[in-house]
Coordinates of C-alpha atoms in Angstrom, one line a residue:
M1 CA 45.1 17.6 -8.5
M2 CA 42.7 18.7 -11.2
A3 CA 41.7 16.2 -13.9
T4 CA 44.1 15.9 -16.8
V5 CA 43.5 14.6 -20.3
S6 CA 46.0 12.6 -22.3
R7 CA 46.0 10.7 -25.6
Y8 CA 46.8 7.0 -26.2
T9 CA 46.6 4.7 -29.1
T10 CA 44.7 1.4 -29.5
V11 CA 44.3 -1.0 -32.4
K12 CA 41.0 0.8 -33.2
G13 CA 42.7 4.2 -33.4
E14 CA 43.4 7.2 -31.2
R15 CA 41.6 7.5 -27.8
W16 CA 41.7 9.9 -24.8
R17 CA 41.9 9.3 -21.1
V18 CA 41.1 11.4 -18.1
R19 CA 43.3 11.1 -15.0
F20 CA 41.8 12.4 -11.7
R21 CA 41.8 11.8 -8.0
T22 CA 38.8 10.5 -6.1
P23 CA 37.5 12.4 -3.0
D24 CA 39.5 10.0 -0.8
G25 CA 42.8 10.8 -2.7
R26 CA 43.2 7.7 -4.8
S27 CA 44.5 8.3 -8.3
T28 CA 42.5 6.7 -11.1
D29 CA 41.5 7.3 -14.7
K30 CA 38.7 6.8 -17.2
R31 CA 39.5 5.7 -20.7
G32 CA 37.8 5.3 -24.1
F33 CA 36.9 8.9 -25.1
H34 CA 36.9 9.4 -28.8
S35 CA 37.8 13.1 -28.7
K36 CA 39.8 15.4 -26.5
D37 CA 36.7 17.6 -26.1
D38 CA 34.6 14.8 -24.8
A39 CA 37.3 13.8 -22.3
E40 CA 37.7 17.4 -21.0
K41 CA 34.0 17.8 -20.6
W42 CA 33.8 14.6 -18.6
G43 CA 36.8 15.6 -16.5
N44 CA 35.2 19.0 -15.7
L45 CA 32.0 17.3 -14.6
V46 CA 34.0 15.1 -12.3
E47 CA 35.6 18.1 -10.7
V48 CA 32.2 19.8 -10.2
D49 CA 30.7 16.7 -8.7
K50 CA 33.7 16.4 -6.3
M51 CA 33.3 20.0 -5.2
Q52 CA 29.5 19.5 -4.6
N53 CA 30.0 16.2 -2.8
R54 CA 28.1 14.4 -5.6
Y55 CA 31.0 12.3 -7.0
V56 CA 30.1 8.7 -7.7
S57 CA 32.8 6.1 -8.5
P58 CA 32.2 4.4 -11.8
A59 CA 33.1 1.1 -10.2
A60 CA 30.4 1.6 -7.5
G61 CA 27.7 1.5 -10.2
L62 CA 28.7 -2.0 -11.4
V63 CA 26.6 -3.6 -8.7
T64 CA 23.5 -5.2 -10.3
V65 CA 19.9 -4.4 -9.6
G66 CA 19.4 -8.0 -8.5
Q67 CA 22.2 -7.7 -5.9
L68 CA 20.8 -4.4 -4.6
A69 CA 17.2 -5.8 -4.6
E70 CA 18.3 -8.6 -2.3
Q71 CA 20.0 -6.1 0.0
W72 CA 16.9 -3.9 0.0
F73 CA 14.5 -6.8 0.6
E74 CA 16.5 -8.2 3.5
S75 CA 16.4 -4.7 5.2
K76 CA 12.6 -4.6 5.2
I77 CA 12.3 -5.8 8.8
D78 CA 9.9 -2.9 9.7
V79 CA 6.9 -4.1 7.7
K80 CA 4.3 -6.8 8.3
P81 CA 5.0 -10.3 6.9
S82 CA 2.2 -9.9 4.4
S83 CA 3.8 -6.8 3.1
R84 CA 7.2 -8.6 2.8
E85 CA 5.5 -11.3 0.8
R86 CA 3.9 -8.8 -1.6
Y87 CA 7.4 -7.2 -2.1
R88 CA 8.9 -10.6 -2.8
Q89 CA 6.2 -11.4 -5.4
T90 CA 6.6 -8.0 -7.0
L91 CA 10.4 -8.5 -7.3
E92 CA 10.1 -12.0 -8.7
Q93 CA 7.2 -11.3 -11.1
Q94 CA 7.8 -7.8 -12.4
V95 CA 11.2 -6.3 -11.4
L96 CA 13.9 -9.0 -11.6
P97 CA 12.8 -10.5 -15.0
R98 CA 13.8 -7.2 -16.6
W99 CA 16.5 -5.8 -14.3
D100 CA 18.2 -8.6 -12.4
H101 CA 21.6 -8.5 -14.2
V102 CA 21.6 -4.9 -15.2
N103 CA 24.2 -2.6 -13.5
V104 CA 22.5 0.2 -11.6
S105 CA 24.7 2.7 -13.4
K106 CA 23.1 1.5 -16.7
V107 CA 19.5 2.1 -15.5
T108 CA 18.2 5.2 -17.2
R109 CA 14.9 7.1 -17.0
P110 CA 13.9 6.3 -20.7
A111 CA 14.6 2.6 -20.1
L112 CA 12.5 2.6 -16.9
Q113 CA 9.6 4.5 -18.7
A114 CA 9.7 1.9 -21.5
W115 CA 9.5 -0.9 -18.9
I116 CA 6.5 0.9 -17.2
N117 CA 4.8 1.2 -20.6
E118 CA 5.3 -2.4 -21.3
L119 CA 3.9 -3.6 -18.0
S120 CA 0.9 -1.3 -18.4
R121 CA -0.2 -3.1 -21.5
D122 CA -1.3 -6.3 -19.7
R123 CA -1.2 -5.6 -16.0
A124 CA -3.4 -3.6 -13.7
P125 CA -2.4 -0.1 -12.8
S126 CA -2.0 -1.1 -9.1
T127 CA 0.4 -3.9 -10.1
V128 CA 2.5 -1.5 -12.2
K129 CA 2.6 1.1 -9.4
K130 CA 3.8 -1.6 -7.0
A131 CA 6.6 -2.6 -9.4
H132 CA 7.6 1.0 -9.9
H133 CA 7.6 1.6 -6.1
A134 CA 9.8 -1.4 -5.5
M135 CA 12.3 -0.4 -8.2
S136 CA 12.4 3.2 -7.0
M137 CA 13.2 2.1 -3.4
I138 CA 16.0 -0.2 -4.7
L139 CA 17.5 2.7 -6.7
A140 CA 17.1 4.9 -3.6
V141 CA 19.5 2.5 -1.9
A142 CA 21.9 2.9 -4.7
V143 CA 21.7 6.7 -4.3
R144 CA 22.1 6.4 -0.5
D145 CA 25.2 4.2 -0.9
N146 CA 26.7 6.7 -3.5
R147 CA 26.5 4.2 -6.4
I148 CA 24.5 6.5 -8.6
P149 CA 24.0 10.3 -8.3
T150 CA 20.3 10.5 -8.7
N151 CA 17.2 8.2 -8.7
P152 CA 16.1 7.7 -12.4
A153 CA 12.8 6.2 -11.2
E154 CA 11.5 9.6 -10.0
K155 CA 8.9 11.5 -11.9
L156 CA 8.0 8.8 -14.4
N157 CA 4.5 8.6 -16.0
L158 CA 2.5 5.9 -14.3
P159 CA -0.9 4.5 -15.3
R160 CA -4.0 6.1 -13.7
A161 CA -5.4 3.9 -11.0
R162 CA -8.9 2.5 -11.5
H163 CA -11.1 2.8 -8.4
D164 CA -14.2 0.6 -8.5
D165 CA -17.1 2.0 -6.5
P166 CA -17.5 0.0 -3.3
T167 CA -20.5 -2.3 -3.0
F168 CA -22.9 -1.6 -0.1
L169 CA -25.4 -4.2 1.0
T170 CA -28.6 -3.1 2.6
R171 CA -29.5 -4.5 6.1
D172 CA -31.9 -6.9 4.5
Q173 CA -29.3 -8.1 2.0
L174 CA -26.8 -8.6 4.8
F175 CA -29.3 -10.6 6.8
T176 CA -30.1 -12.7 3.7
L177 CA -26.5 -13.3 3.1
A178 CA -26.0 -14.4 6.7
A179 CA -29.0 -16.7 6.5
N180 CA -27.4 -18.5 3.5
A181 CA -23.9 -18.7 5.0
G182 CA -24.6 -21.8 7.1
P183 CA -21.7 -22.1 9.7
G184 CA -20.5 -18.6 8.7
E185 CA -23.7 -16.8 9.7
L186 CA -22.3 -15.2 12.8
V187 CA -19.1 -14.3 11.0
V188 CA -21.1 -12.5 8.2
L189 CA -23.2 -10.6 10.7
T190 CA -20.1 -9.5 12.7
L191 CA -18.1 -8.4 9.7
G192 CA -21.1 -6.6 8.2
F193 CA -22.1 -4.7 11.4
T194 CA -18.6 -4.0 12.9
G195 CA -16.3 -3.6 9.9
L196 CA -13.6 -5.9 11.2
R197 CA -11.0 -7.1 8.7
W198 CA -11.0 -10.8 8.2
G199 CA -7.6 -11.3 9.8
E200 CA -8.8 -9.3 12.9
M201 CA -12.0 -11.3 13.2
A202 CA -10.1 -14.6 12.8
A203 CA -7.5 -13.7 15.5
M204 CA -10.1 -12.5 18.0
K205 CA -9.8 -14.2 21.4
V206 CA -12.7 -14.7 23.8
R207 CA -10.9 -12.5 26.5
R208 CA -11.2 -9.6 24.1
W209 CA -15.0 -9.7 24.1
D210 CA -16.5 -7.3 26.7
A211 CA -20.1 -8.4 26.9
A212 CA -21.0 -5.7 29.5
R213 CA -19.8 -2.8 27.3
R214 CA -20.6 -4.7 24.1
R215 CA -17.1 -4.0 22.8
L216 CA -14.6 -6.1 20.8
T217 CA -11.0 -5.1 21.3
V218 CA -8.9 -5.5 18.1
A219 CA -5.3 -6.1 19.1
E220 CA -4.2 -9.0 16.9
S221 CA -4.5 -10.1 13.3
V222 CA -3.7 -13.4 11.6
T223 CA -2.8 -13.7 7.9
E224 CA -2.3 -16.7 5.7
I225 CA 1.0 -16.5 3.7
N226 CA 1.8 -19.4 1.4
G227 CA -0.4 -21.7 3.5
N228 CA 1.2 -20.7 6.8
L229 CA -0.5 -18.6 9.4
T230 CA 1.3 -15.5 10.6
W231 CA 0.2 -13.6 13.7
G232 CA 0.8 -9.9 14.3
T233 CA -0.7 -6.5 15.0
P234 CA -3.6 -5.0 13.1
K235 CA -2.9 -3.2 9.8
T236 CA -2.2 0.2 11.4
H237 CA -0.3 -1.5 14.3
A238 CA -2.8 0.2 16.7
S239 CA -5.4 -1.5 18.8
R240 CA -9.0 -0.3 18.9
T241 CA -12.3 -1.1 20.4
V242 CA -15.4 -1.7 18.2
P243 CA -19.0 -1.3 19.3
V244 CA -21.4 -4.2 18.7
P245 CA -25.3 -3.9 18.4
A246 CA -27.2 -5.3 21.4
W247 CA -28.9 -8.1 19.5
L248 CA -25.6 -9.2 17.9
S249 CA -23.9 -9.0 21.4
E250 CA -26.3 -11.6 22.6
R251 CA -25.5 -13.9 19.7
I252 CA -21.8 -13.5 20.3
S253 CA -22.1 -14.3 24.1
E254 CA -24.2 -17.4 23.3
S255 CA -21.5 -18.6 20.9
I256 CA -18.7 -18.6 23.4
E257 CA -20.3 -20.7 26.1
G258 CA -17.8 -23.4 27.2
K259 CA -14.8 -21.6 25.7
G260 CA -11.8 -20.4 27.6
P261 CA -10.3 -16.8 27.6
D262 CA -7.6 -17.7 25.1
D263 CA -9.8 -19.7 22.7
L264 CA -10.8 -18.1 19.4
L265 CA -14.0 -16.1 19.5
F266 CA -14.7 -17.2 15.9
S267 CA -13.3 -20.6 14.8
T268 CA -13.8 -23.7 12.8
R269 CA -15.7 -26.6 14.4
S270 CA -12.5 -28.0 15.6
G271 CA -11.4 -24.7 17.2
G272 CA -8.9 -23.7 14.5
V273 CA -8.4 -20.4 12.7
L274 CA -10.9 -19.5 10.1
R275 CA -9.0 -19.1 6.8
N276 CA -10.4 -16.7 4.2
K277 CA -9.7 -19.0 1.2
N278 CA -11.4 -22.0 2.9
A279 CA -14.4 -20.0 4.0
R280 CA -14.9 -18.6 0.5
R281 CA -14.7 -22.1 -1.0
D282 CA -16.9 -23.8 1.6
W283 CA -19.7 -21.3 2.2
F284 CA -19.2 -17.6 1.5
D285 CA -19.1 -17.5 -2.3
Q286 CA -22.1 -19.9 -2.6
A287 CA -24.0 -17.8 0.0
V288 CA -23.6 -14.8 -2.2
V289 CA -25.0 -16.7 -5.2
D290 CA -27.9 -18.1 -3.2
A291 CA -28.7 -14.7 -1.8
K292 CA -28.8 -13.3 -5.4
L293 CA -26.3 -10.5 -4.5
P294 CA -23.7 -8.7 -6.5
R295 CA -20.3 -10.4 -6.6
I296 CA -18.6 -9.5 -3.3
T297 CA -15.8 -10.8 -1.0
P298 CA -15.7 -10.9 2.8
H299 CA -13.6 -7.8 2.8
D300 CA -16.4 -5.9 1.0
L301 CA -18.5 -6.3 4.1
R302 CA -16.4 -3.5 5.7
H303 CA -18.1 -1.2 3.2
T304 CA -21.5 -2.3 4.3
A305 CA -20.6 -1.8 8.0
A306 CA -19.4 1.8 7.1
S307 CA -22.7 2.6 5.2
I308 CA -24.8 1.3 8.0
A309 CA -22.9 3.3 10.6
I310 CA -23.2 6.5 8.5
S311 CA -26.9 5.9 7.9
V312 CA -27.6 6.1 11.6
G313 CA -25.6 9.2 12.1
A314 CA -21.9 8.2 12.7
N315 CA -19.5 11.0 11.8
V316 CA -16.2 10.6 9.9
K317 CA -14.0 10.2 13.0
A318 CA -16.3 7.5 14.5
V319 CA -16.3 5.5 11.2
Q320 CA -12.5 5.9 11.0
R321 CA -12.0 4.5 14.5
M322 CA -14.5 1.7 13.9
L323 CA -12.7 0.6 10.7
G324 CA -9.2 1.2 11.9
H325 CA -8.3 3.6 9.1
A326 CA -5.0 5.4 9.4
S327 CA -6.7 8.8 9.0
A328 CA -10.1 10.4 8.6
A329 CA -9.0 11.6 5.1
M330 CA -8.8 7.9 4.0
T331 CA -12.3 7.3 5.3
L332 CA -13.6 10.3 3.4
D333 CA -11.8 9.2 0.2
L334 CA -13.7 5.9 0.4
Y335 CA -17.1 7.0 1.6
A336 CA -17.5 10.7 0.8
G337 CA -20.7 10.0 -1.2
L338 CA -22.4 8.6 1.9
F339 CA -21.9 11.8 3.9
E340 CA -23.7 14.0 1.2
D341 CA -27.0 13.6 3.0
D342 CA -25.4 14.9 6.2
L343 CA -24.2 18.0 4.4
N344 CA -27.7 18.6 3.1
D345 CA -29.0 18.3 6.7
V346 CA -26.5 20.9 7.8
A347 CA -27.6 23.3 5.1
D348 CA -31.2 22.8 6.0
R349 CA -30.5 23.6 9.7
I350 CA -28.7 26.9 8.9
E351 CA -31.4 29.5 9.4
G352 CA -31.9 32.3 7.0
P353 CA -32.8 35.9 8.0
R354 CA -35.8 36.0 10.4
T355 CA -38.9 37.8 9.2
A356 CA -38.5 40.8 11.5
D357 CA -34.9 41.3 10.3
V358 CA -36.1 41.2 6.7
V359 CA -38.8 43.9 7.4
T360 CA -36.3 46.1 9.2
L361 CA -33.9 45.9 6.3
R362 CA -36.7 46.9 3.9
V363 CA -37.7 49.9 5.9
V364 CA -34.0 51.1 6.1
N365 CA -33.5 50.6 2.4
D366 CA -36.8 52.4 1.5
A367 CA -35.7 55.4 3.7

């Protein structure tokens, strides 16, 4: 049955309704049109949507963004706990304050753009992009469940991200920082020469140190979330081995004397997990000040490790494997400037025409 239009009367005057059948055969109607023309246009659109399998029940769109957000968040069982925590913070701080009780069918592209614009006034571009990403994924659930026809969060104008240039310490600066780090000296040297992430370093067990080959095997990571330690795989979920300089290898081997295979390679004095926040409070931040260095965090030492490796001839793939990047493209995006000297070396090694060839060419041309 095609959609039909009929007139009815209310206390506010004449109105029009559209009667139609849903794709599953149920008879229903939509009321409140002020003119017959508007009602017929809407009815025609319904019939087109039904033919193209794009029909969305008006009742399905009554679910709120908050309800769908909870459904979406609970489904994120395929991400690391730290990522789930970031999603939760984004929902609570940016998304739900604006959209919690709004029906998904009422979420429009102009309203979303206005929200993005408002967030951009006092929040970092990265924060705004995370908020947009979360909202877009929630609305994608609504599209998947046939609650709205399309995702209105697509193709919005987002703020341009600001990428600060990474800070690279020289070897001398790295050694100076380590010398001022007190109990964290070996940690600083390891982070600065191997490029381990803090969580990978803090989770490292003695049995994963191969002194003969001078290799650390990265297979675990530990993260502090709301004061609780969460253990899991490294960031890319893949294990890797990381080379260690000979002199640093000796220091590491000396540090594990008396420890068992399952003890932490790097730990607090009591054998506990090194927590980033505590380390910064107790010795790292002050060591940076005492060493008269630019303001850096422990994570920035990964940049130093990359620059040192590149300076001694490591190629892009080697640096990617050492740092555990998902792709060589990511490594190049971060450190392209450090490979410029390598490109100059390649250009210098490409020979030009030999003298004899140049003479032969001249003779032929003269003839």
